Coordinates of C-alpha atoms in Angstrom, one line a residue:
M448 CA 44.0 -41.1 -22.4
F449 CA 42.8 -43.5 -25.1
A450 CA 46.3 -43.6 -26.7
K451 CA 47.8 -45.1 -23.6
G452 CA 44.8 -47.2 -22.6
W453 CA 44.3 -48.7 -26.0
T454 CA 47.8 -49.3 -27.2
A455 CA 47.8 -52.0 -29.8
C456 CA 50.0 -54.9 -29.0
V457 CA 52.1 -56.8 -31.6
V458 CA 49.9 -59.1 -33.6
A459 CA 51.7 -62.1 -32.3
T460 CA 51.1 -61.0 -28.8
I461 CA 47.4 -60.6 -29.4
A462 CA 47.2 -64.0 -31.0
T463 CA 49.1 -65.6 -28.1
A464 CA 46.9 -63.8 -25.6
A465 CA 43.8 -65.0 -27.3
A466 CA 45.0 -68.5 -27.4
L467 CA 46.1 -68.5 -23.8
A468 CA 42.8 -66.9 -22.8
G469 CA 40.9 -69.9 -24.4
C470 CA 43.1 -72.4 -22.7
S471 CA 42.8 -70.7 -19.3
K472 CA 39.1 -70.8 -19.0
Q473 CA 37.8 -72.6 -15.9
Q474 CA 41.3 -73.1 -14.5
V475 CA 40.4 -71.1 -11.4
V476 CA 37.0 -71.5 -9.8
E477 CA 35.6 -68.3 -8.4
E478 CA 35.2 -68.4 -4.6
K479 CA 32.6 -66.7 -2.5
P480 CA 33.8 -64.3 0.2
A481 CA 35.3 -66.0 3.2
A482 CA 33.3 -66.2 6.4
G483 CA 33.5 -63.1 8.5
Y484 CA 33.7 -60.8 5.5
T485 CA 31.0 -58.3 4.8
A486 CA 31.0 -56.6 1.4
G487 CA 31.7 -52.9 1.6
V488 CA 32.6 -52.9 5.3
L489 CA 36.1 -52.0 6.5
S490 CA 37.3 -54.1 9.5
K491 CA 40.3 -55.7 11.1
E492 CA 39.0 -59.2 10.2
F493 CA 42.0 -59.7 7.9
A494 CA 44.7 -57.7 9.9
G495 CA 48.2 -59.0 9.2
T496 CA 47.3 -59.7 5.6
S497 CA 49.3 -58.0 2.8
V498 CA 47.8 -57.0 -0.6
H499 CA 49.8 -56.5 -3.7
V500 CA 48.7 -53.7 -6.1
L501 CA 50.0 -53.7 -9.7
M502 CA 49.2 -50.5 -11.7
P503 CA 50.5 -48.2 -14.4
P504 CA 52.7 -45.3 -13.4
W505 CA 49.9 -42.7 -13.5
A506 CA 47.6 -44.6 -11.1
K507 CA 48.9 -43.2 -7.8
L508 CA 47.6 -42.6 -4.3
P509 CA 48.9 -40.2 -1.6
K510 CA 50.9 -41.9 1.1
S511 CA 48.3 -40.7 3.6
V512 CA 45.5 -42.6 1.9
I513 CA 47.6 -45.9 1.9
T514 CA 48.7 -45.6 5.5
G515 CA 45.2 -44.6 6.6
F516 CA 44.0 -47.9 5.2
T517 CA 46.6 -49.9 7.1
E518 CA 45.7 -48.1 10.3
R519 CA 42.0 -48.7 9.8
T520 CA 42.3 -52.4 8.8
G521 CA 45.7 -53.7 9.7
I522 CA 46.2 -54.8 6.1
E523 CA 49.6 -53.8 4.6
V524 CA 49.8 -52.6 1.0
K525 CA 52.6 -53.5 -1.4
W526 CA 52.5 -51.1 -4.4
E527 CA 54.1 -51.9 -7.8
T528 CA 54.0 -50.1 -11.1
L529 CA 54.9 -51.1 -14.6
D530 CA 54.8 -49.3 -18.0
Y531 CA 51.5 -50.0 -19.7
D532 CA 52.6 -52.4 -22.4
Q533 CA 54.7 -54.4 -19.9
L534 CA 51.8 -54.4 -17.5
H535 CA 49.4 -55.8 -20.0
D536 CA 51.8 -58.5 -21.1
K537 CA 52.5 -59.6 -17.6
I538 CA 48.9 -59.8 -16.7
V539 CA 48.0 -61.9 -19.7
A540 CA 50.9 -64.3 -19.3
M541 CA 50.3 -64.9 -15.6
Q542 CA 46.6 -64.9 -15.6
A543 CA 46.6 -67.4 -18.5
A544 CA 48.8 -69.6 -16.4
G545 CA 46.4 -69.5 -13.5
T546 CA 48.6 -67.2 -11.4
A547 CA 47.6 -63.8 -10.0
P548 CA 50.1 -61.1 -10.9
A549 CA 48.9 -59.2 -7.9
D550 CA 45.8 -59.0 -5.7
I551 CA 44.6 -55.7 -7.3
L552 CA 45.2 -55.0 -11.0
E553 CA 44.6 -52.3 -13.6
M554 CA 41.7 -53.1 -15.8
D555 CA 41.7 -51.0 -19.0
G556 CA 38.5 -50.6 -21.0
G557 CA 40.2 -52.2 -24.0
W558 CA 40.8 -55.4 -22.1
V559 CA 37.2 -56.1 -20.9
G560 CA 36.3 -58.4 -23.8
Q561 CA 39.5 -60.4 -23.8
F562 CA 39.7 -60.8 -20.0
G563 CA 36.0 -61.3 -19.6
A564 CA 36.0 -64.1 -22.2
A565 CA 38.9 -65.8 -20.5
G566 CA 37.1 -65.7 -17.1
W567 CA 40.2 -64.4 -15.3
D568 CA 38.6 -61.8 -13.0
T569 CA 36.4 -61.9 -9.9
D570 CA 32.8 -60.7 -10.1
L571 CA 33.1 -57.7 -7.7
R572 CA 29.4 -57.6 -6.9
N573 CA 30.2 -60.4 -4.4
Y574 CA 33.0 -58.4 -2.7
L575 CA 32.0 -54.7 -2.9
G576 CA 29.1 -52.9 -1.4
P577 CA 26.4 -52.0 -4.0
E578 CA 27.2 -48.3 -3.7
T579 CA 30.8 -48.7 -4.9
P580 CA 30.0 -49.6 -8.6
H581 CA 26.9 -47.5 -8.5
D582 CA 28.8 -44.3 -7.6
A583 CA 31.6 -44.9 -10.2
V584 CA 31.0 -43.3 -13.5
G585 CA 31.2 -45.7 -16.4
A586 CA 31.0 -48.9 -14.3
K587 CA 28.8 -50.6 -16.9
A588 CA 31.7 -50.5 -19.3
F589 CA 33.5 -53.0 -17.1
S590 CA 30.6 -55.5 -16.9
Y591 CA 31.0 -58.7 -18.9
Q592 CA 28.0 -60.9 -19.3
D593 CA 26.4 -59.4 -16.2
Q594 CA 29.6 -59.8 -14.1
Q595 CA 31.2 -56.7 -12.7
I596 CA 34.9 -57.5 -13.4
G597 CA 36.2 -54.0 -12.8
V598 CA 35.2 -50.7 -11.1
P599 CA 36.5 -47.4 -12.5
Y600 CA 38.9 -45.3 -10.5
S601 CA 39.8 -42.8 -13.2
L602 CA 37.4 -40.8 -15.3
D603 CA 38.2 -40.2 -18.9
F604 CA 36.0 -39.8 -21.9
R605 CA 35.8 -37.8 -25.1
G606 CA 34.2 -34.4 -25.8
S607 CA 35.3 -31.4 -27.8
A608 CA 37.2 -28.3 -26.8
F609 CA 36.3 -24.9 -28.2
N610 CA 38.3 -21.7 -27.8
M611 CA 35.3 -19.4 -27.5
T612 CA 37.6 -16.3 -27.1
M613 CA 38.8 -17.0 -30.6
L614 CA 35.4 -17.9 -32.0
S615 CA 33.8 -14.8 -30.5
K616 CA 36.2 -12.6 -32.5
T617 CA 34.3 -13.8 -35.6
G618 CA 30.9 -13.1 -34.0
I619 CA 30.3 -16.7 -32.9
T620 CA 29.1 -16.8 -29.3
T621 CA 27.5 -20.2 -29.0
V622 CA 29.3 -23.6 -29.0
P623 CA 28.9 -25.4 -32.4
R624 CA 26.6 -28.4 -32.0
T625 CA 26.5 -29.8 -35.6
Y626 CA 29.0 -30.6 -38.3
A627 CA 27.7 -27.8 -40.4
E628 CA 28.2 -25.3 -37.5
V629 CA 31.7 -26.6 -36.9
I630 CA 32.6 -26.1 -40.6
A631 CA 31.0 -22.6 -40.6
A632 CA 32.9 -21.6 -37.4
A633 CA 36.2 -22.9 -38.8
K634 CA 35.8 -21.0 -42.0
A635 CA 35.1 -17.8 -40.1
V636 CA 38.2 -18.3 -38.0
K637 CA 40.3 -19.0 -41.1
K638 CA 38.9 -16.0 -43.0
A639 CA 39.6 -13.7 -40.0
G640 CA 43.3 -14.9 -40.0
L641 CA 43.0 -16.2 -36.4
A642 CA 44.2 -19.7 -37.3
K643 CA 45.4 -21.2 -40.5
Y644 CA 44.0 -24.6 -39.7
P645 CA 41.2 -24.0 -37.2
V646 CA 40.2 -27.6 -36.5
G647 CA 42.4 -30.2 -34.7
F648 CA 42.0 -33.9 -35.4
P649 CA 44.7 -36.6 -35.5
L650 CA 45.1 -38.5 -38.7
V651 CA 48.3 -40.4 -38.0
I652 CA 47.6 -44.2 -38.1
S653 CA 47.4 -44.8 -34.3
D654 CA 45.0 -46.0 -31.6
G655 CA 44.5 -42.4 -30.6
S656 CA 43.3 -41.4 -34.1
A657 CA 41.0 -44.4 -34.2
A658 CA 39.5 -43.2 -30.8
A659 CA 39.0 -39.7 -32.2
W660 CA 36.9 -41.2 -35.0
Y661 CA 35.0 -43.5 -32.6
S662 CA 34.2 -40.3 -30.6
L663 CA 32.5 -38.8 -33.7
L664 CA 30.8 -42.1 -34.5
R665 CA 29.4 -42.7 -31.1
S666 CA 28.4 -39.0 -30.5
S667 CA 26.0 -39.3 -33.5
G668 CA 24.6 -42.6 -32.3
G669 CA 26.6 -44.9 -34.5
Q670 CA 28.1 -48.2 -33.4
I671 CA 30.9 -50.6 -34.5
L672 CA 29.1 -53.7 -33.2
G673 CA 25.4 -54.0 -32.5
A674 CA 23.9 -55.4 -29.3
D675 CA 23.7 -58.8 -31.1
G676 CA 27.4 -58.7 -31.8
R677 CA 27.1 -58.2 -35.6
A678 CA 28.9 -55.5 -37.6
A679 CA 26.9 -52.3 -37.4
L680 CA 29.0 -49.6 -39.0
T681 CA 26.6 -49.2 -41.9
D682 CA 23.5 -49.2 -39.8
G683 CA 22.2 -45.7 -40.3
S684 CA 24.3 -42.8 -41.7
S685 CA 26.4 -41.9 -38.6
A686 CA 29.7 -43.5 -39.8
L687 CA 29.3 -42.2 -43.3
D688 CA 28.4 -38.7 -42.1
S689 CA 31.5 -38.6 -39.9
L690 CA 33.8 -39.6 -42.7
Q691 CA 32.3 -37.0 -45.1
F692 CA 32.6 -34.4 -42.4
L693 CA 36.4 -35.1 -42.0
R694 CA 36.9 -35.1 -45.7
T695 CA 35.2 -31.7 -46.0
L696 CA 37.4 -30.3 -43.3
H697 CA 40.5 -31.5 -45.0
H698 CA 39.4 -30.5 -48.5
E699 CA 38.4 -27.0 -47.3
G700 CA 41.8 -26.4 -45.7
L701 CA 40.3 -26.4 -42.2
L702 CA 42.4 -29.3 -41.0
D703 CA 46.2 -29.2 -41.1
P704 CA 47.5 -31.2 -44.1
G705 CA 50.2 -32.4 -41.8
S706 CA 47.5 -34.1 -39.6
V707 CA 48.5 -37.4 -41.2
Q708 CA 51.6 -37.0 -39.0
L709 CA 49.8 -35.6 -35.9
D710 CA 48.8 -37.8 -33.0
D711 CA 46.3 -36.5 -30.4
G712 CA 49.1 -35.1 -28.2
K713 CA 50.4 -32.9 -31.1
V714 CA 46.8 -31.8 -31.8
D715 CA 46.5 -30.7 -28.2
S716 CA 49.8 -28.9 -28.4
A717 CA 48.6 -26.9 -31.4
F718 CA 45.4 -25.9 -29.6
A719 CA 47.4 -24.9 -26.5
A720 CA 49.6 -22.7 -28.7
G721 CA 46.6 -20.9 -30.1
Q722 CA 47.1 -22.4 -33.6
S723 CA 43.6 -23.9 -33.7
A724 CA 40.2 -23.1 -32.3
I725 CA 38.5 -26.5 -32.1
V726 CA 39.7 -30.0 -31.0
L727 CA 37.0 -32.4 -32.1
A728 CA 38.0 -35.3 -29.8
E729 CA 39.4 -34.2 -26.4
S730 CA 39.9 -35.5 -22.9
P731 CA 38.6 -33.4 -20.0
G732 CA 42.0 -33.8 -18.4
A733 CA 43.5 -31.5 -21.1
L734 CA 41.5 -28.5 -19.7
T735 CA 44.0 -28.1 -16.8
T736 CA 46.9 -27.9 -19.3
Y737 CA 45.1 -25.3 -21.4
A738 CA 44.5 -23.1 -18.3
S739 CA 48.1 -23.2 -17.2
P740 CA 50.2 -20.2 -18.2
K741 CA 53.3 -22.3 -18.0
D742 CA 52.0 -24.9 -20.5
S743 CA 49.6 -22.8 -22.7
R744 CA 49.4 -19.6 -24.6
I745 CA 45.6 -19.6 -24.3
A746 CA 45.5 -19.7 -20.5
K747 CA 43.4 -16.5 -20.3
D748 CA 41.0 -17.6 -23.1
Q749 CA 37.6 -19.1 -22.5
V750 CA 37.9 -22.7 -23.4
V751 CA 34.7 -24.7 -23.3
F752 CA 34.5 -28.5 -23.1
A753 CA 31.3 -29.8 -24.6
H754 CA 29.6 -32.8 -26.2
T755 CA 31.2 -33.8 -29.5
P756 CA 29.2 -32.4 -32.4
G757 CA 27.2 -34.7 -34.6
P758 CA 25.4 -34.4 -38.0
K759 CA 22.2 -33.1 -36.4
G760 CA 23.3 -32.2 -32.9
T761 CA 24.7 -33.5 -29.7
D762 CA 22.2 -36.2 -28.6
G763 CA 24.4 -39.3 -28.9
P764 CA 26.7 -40.9 -26.3
S765 CA 30.2 -39.6 -25.3
L766 CA 33.0 -42.1 -25.8
G767 CA 34.1 -43.4 -22.4
V768 CA 37.7 -44.6 -21.9
Q769 CA 37.9 -45.1 -18.1
E770 CA 40.3 -47.2 -16.2
A771 CA 39.3 -49.6 -13.4
L772 CA 40.4 -51.8 -10.6
S773 CA 40.0 -55.6 -10.7
I774 CA 40.7 -58.6 -8.6
P775 CA 42.0 -61.8 -10.3
K776 CA 40.2 -65.0 -9.4
A777 CA 43.6 -66.5 -8.6
S778 CA 44.2 -64.0 -5.8
K779 CA 44.5 -65.5 -2.4
H780 CA 43.6 -62.3 -0.7
K781 CA 40.3 -61.3 -2.4
E782 CA 38.7 -60.0 0.8
A783 CA 41.6 -57.8 1.8
A784 CA 41.9 -56.6 -1.8
A785 CA 38.2 -55.8 -1.9
M786 CA 38.6 -53.8 1.3
F787 CA 41.4 -51.7 -0.2
I788 CA 39.3 -51.1 -3.4
T789 CA 36.4 -50.0 -1.1
W790 CA 38.8 -47.6 0.7
W791 CA 40.4 -46.3 -2.5
L792 CA 37.0 -45.5 -4.1
Q793 CA 35.6 -43.7 -1.2
A794 CA 34.8 -40.1 -2.2
R795 CA 37.3 -38.4 0.1
N796 CA 40.2 -40.7 -1.0
Q797 CA 39.3 -40.3 -4.7
A798 CA 39.4 -36.5 -4.2
A799 CA 42.7 -36.8 -2.5
A800 CA 44.1 -38.8 -5.4
Y801 CA 43.4 -35.8 -7.6
T802 CA 44.3 -32.9 -5.4
D803 CA 46.9 -34.1 -2.8
P804 CA 50.5 -33.0 -3.8
D805 CA 51.8 -35.9 -1.7
G806 CA 51.9 -38.5 -4.3
G807 CA 48.4 -38.0 -5.9
G808 CA 48.1 -39.2 -9.5
G809 CA 46.2 -36.2 -10.8
Y810 CA 43.6 -38.4 -12.5
I811 CA 40.0 -37.2 -12.5
P812 CA 38.1 -39.2 -9.9
A813 CA 35.4 -41.6 -11.2
N814 CA 33.4 -41.4 -8.0
R815 CA 30.6 -38.9 -8.5
A816 CA 30.7 -37.4 -5.0
A817 CA 34.5 -37.0 -5.2
L818 CA 34.2 -35.3 -8.6
E819 CA 31.5 -32.9 -7.3
D820 CA 33.7 -32.1 -4.3
V821 CA 36.7 -31.3 -6.5
V822 CA 34.6 -29.1 -8.7
Q823 CA 33.0 -27.3 -5.7
Q824 CA 36.5 -26.6 -4.4
G825 CA 37.3 -25.0 -7.8
K826 CA 40.2 -27.4 -8.4
L827 CA 39.0 -28.9 -11.6
K828 CA 39.0 -26.7 -14.7
G829 CA 35.8 -27.0 -16.6
G830 CA 34.4 -29.1 -13.8
Q831 CA 30.7 -28.3 -14.3
Q832 CA 31.0 -28.8 -18.1
I833 CA 32.5 -32.3 -17.3
I834 CA 29.7 -33.1 -14.8
D835 CA 27.1 -32.1 -17.4
L836 CA 28.3 -34.8 -19.7
L837 CA 28.6 -37.7 -17.2
D838 CA 25.3 -39.3 -18.0
S839 CA 26.1 -39.4 -21.7
I840 CA 29.2 -41.6 -21.3
E841 CA 29.1 -45.0 -22.9
P842 CA 31.8 -47.5 -23.9
V843 CA 32.9 -47.9 -27.5
I844 CA 31.5 -51.4 -27.6
V845 CA 29.0 -53.0 -25.1
N846 CA 30.6 -55.9 -23.2
G847 CA 34.1 -54.6 -24.1
P848 CA 36.1 -54.8 -27.3
P849 CA 36.8 -58.3 -28.6
T850 CA 40.3 -59.7 -28.9
W851 CA 40.7 -58.7 -32.5
F852 CA 39.9 -55.0 -31.7
A853 CA 43.5 -53.8 -31.1
K854 CA 44.5 -54.7 -34.6
F855 CA 41.2 -53.2 -35.9
N856 CA 42.1 -49.9 -34.4
R857 CA 45.0 -49.4 -36.8
E858 CA 42.8 -50.5 -39.7
A859 CA 40.1 -48.1 -38.8
A860 CA 42.7 -45.2 -38.4
S861 CA 44.2 -46.1 -41.8
M862 CA 40.8 -46.0 -43.4
V863 CA 39.9 -42.6 -41.8
Q864 CA 43.2 -41.1 -43.0
N865 CA 42.7 -42.3 -46.5
V866 CA 39.2 -41.1 -46.7
A867 CA 40.0 -37.7 -45.1
V868 CA 42.8 -36.9 -47.6
G869 CA 40.8 -38.1 -50.6
N870 CA 42.6 -41.3 -51.4
V871 CA 39.4 -43.4 -50.8
E872 CA 35.8 -42.5 -51.2
P873 CA 33.9 -42.4 -47.9
Q874 CA 31.4 -45.1 -48.8
K875 CA 34.1 -47.4 -50.2
G876 CA 36.3 -47.0 -47.1
L877 CA 33.3 -47.7 -44.8
D878 CA 32.1 -50.7 -46.8
D879 CA 35.6 -52.3 -46.7
L880 CA 35.9 -51.8 -42.9
Q881 CA 32.4 -53.2 -42.4
A882 CA 33.4 -56.3 -44.3
Q883 CA 36.5 -56.7 -42.1
I884 CA 34.3 -56.6 -39.0
A885 CA 31.8 -59.1 -40.5
R886 CA 34.6 -61.5 -41.2
Q887 CA 35.8 -61.3 -37.6
V888 CA 32.4 -61.9 -36.0
K889 CA 31.4 -64.9 -38.2

């Protein structure tokens, strides 16, 4: 989820990290793979080596996958987990000092710009077979200046969820594709008394709320930064259209006035309780919750996961928020680490990470073949709908968010809230945010 993957750190921490990043450049020279190592090949060339893996709690592998790797290669695996914020801070502090926190590290999409600029991570093209990044959905989001510094293991992106059972009771049988169609559908649901506030969208000032707006922005072709790195919010009408759309939803009573206190988790809970018909910015992982009678009152309803609507349709990108694996340049066991990543990202092991009750993390696999296998087994709710959107996934910012982006998330969320509730005019809010970006990228 974006909320966990893009948590804003304390401003002082960000500033310190940025400063350390600048100081740490060039401290560790990247090595080429050792003699005897062949990228993408599993062997016992490094038997007796131990690799240290440091990940967040949700990134798990079944014991059978880990022991299978040791049996195949003779390489032992030491697994450590840390809460997300602690993990980020430890990685920053140790990498900036030229020390590897572990041989394999979590790489969140929000870290690519900061870590890439610091030069902390290994270009994995030298260590993995070409098929590994190619088969991982969203791999380009972890490329920094043509270096592949991470490869996704977990698939997450943003689409929209529609309770078509509820919508069909008003005569609507097709998924809304435009802002106008969403507004019309929501009004029909409200008029029929099916839901007091038919549309779910978080407006609390948080990273998750910022991501929800980015989903609307990107789905209609808008960008925060252009390819040349300049501020691009006011290029075209996508950003303004999305703000006017949210303002209309709030003004017409289609969004809960309490949305200013709702994060994305509470928005999902309201949808699961049958209190709304549409969630505008949703993770595909939520579909399993909605289909569970234990966790949802709409388990028997037809819930469709689709491309986020736009002003004129659904022809823009879907916001990708994947998580990846990386190898620090300071690691002394790059080859063994690369072998373990190769093993982890094989289709059968990625599928096991989602389905195996013996320690699997339950995250949706980023490997295309594994995803298709899980869908064919009928183990992923809305699987075909998810597959249909894979080619539309793009990062929020090419080359990764810059170091100032974590603070910007809160500023963007604050602007969206103020515009939606009518405190600020959409154009004024957008112009002010554009000016903030322009000051950062000078």
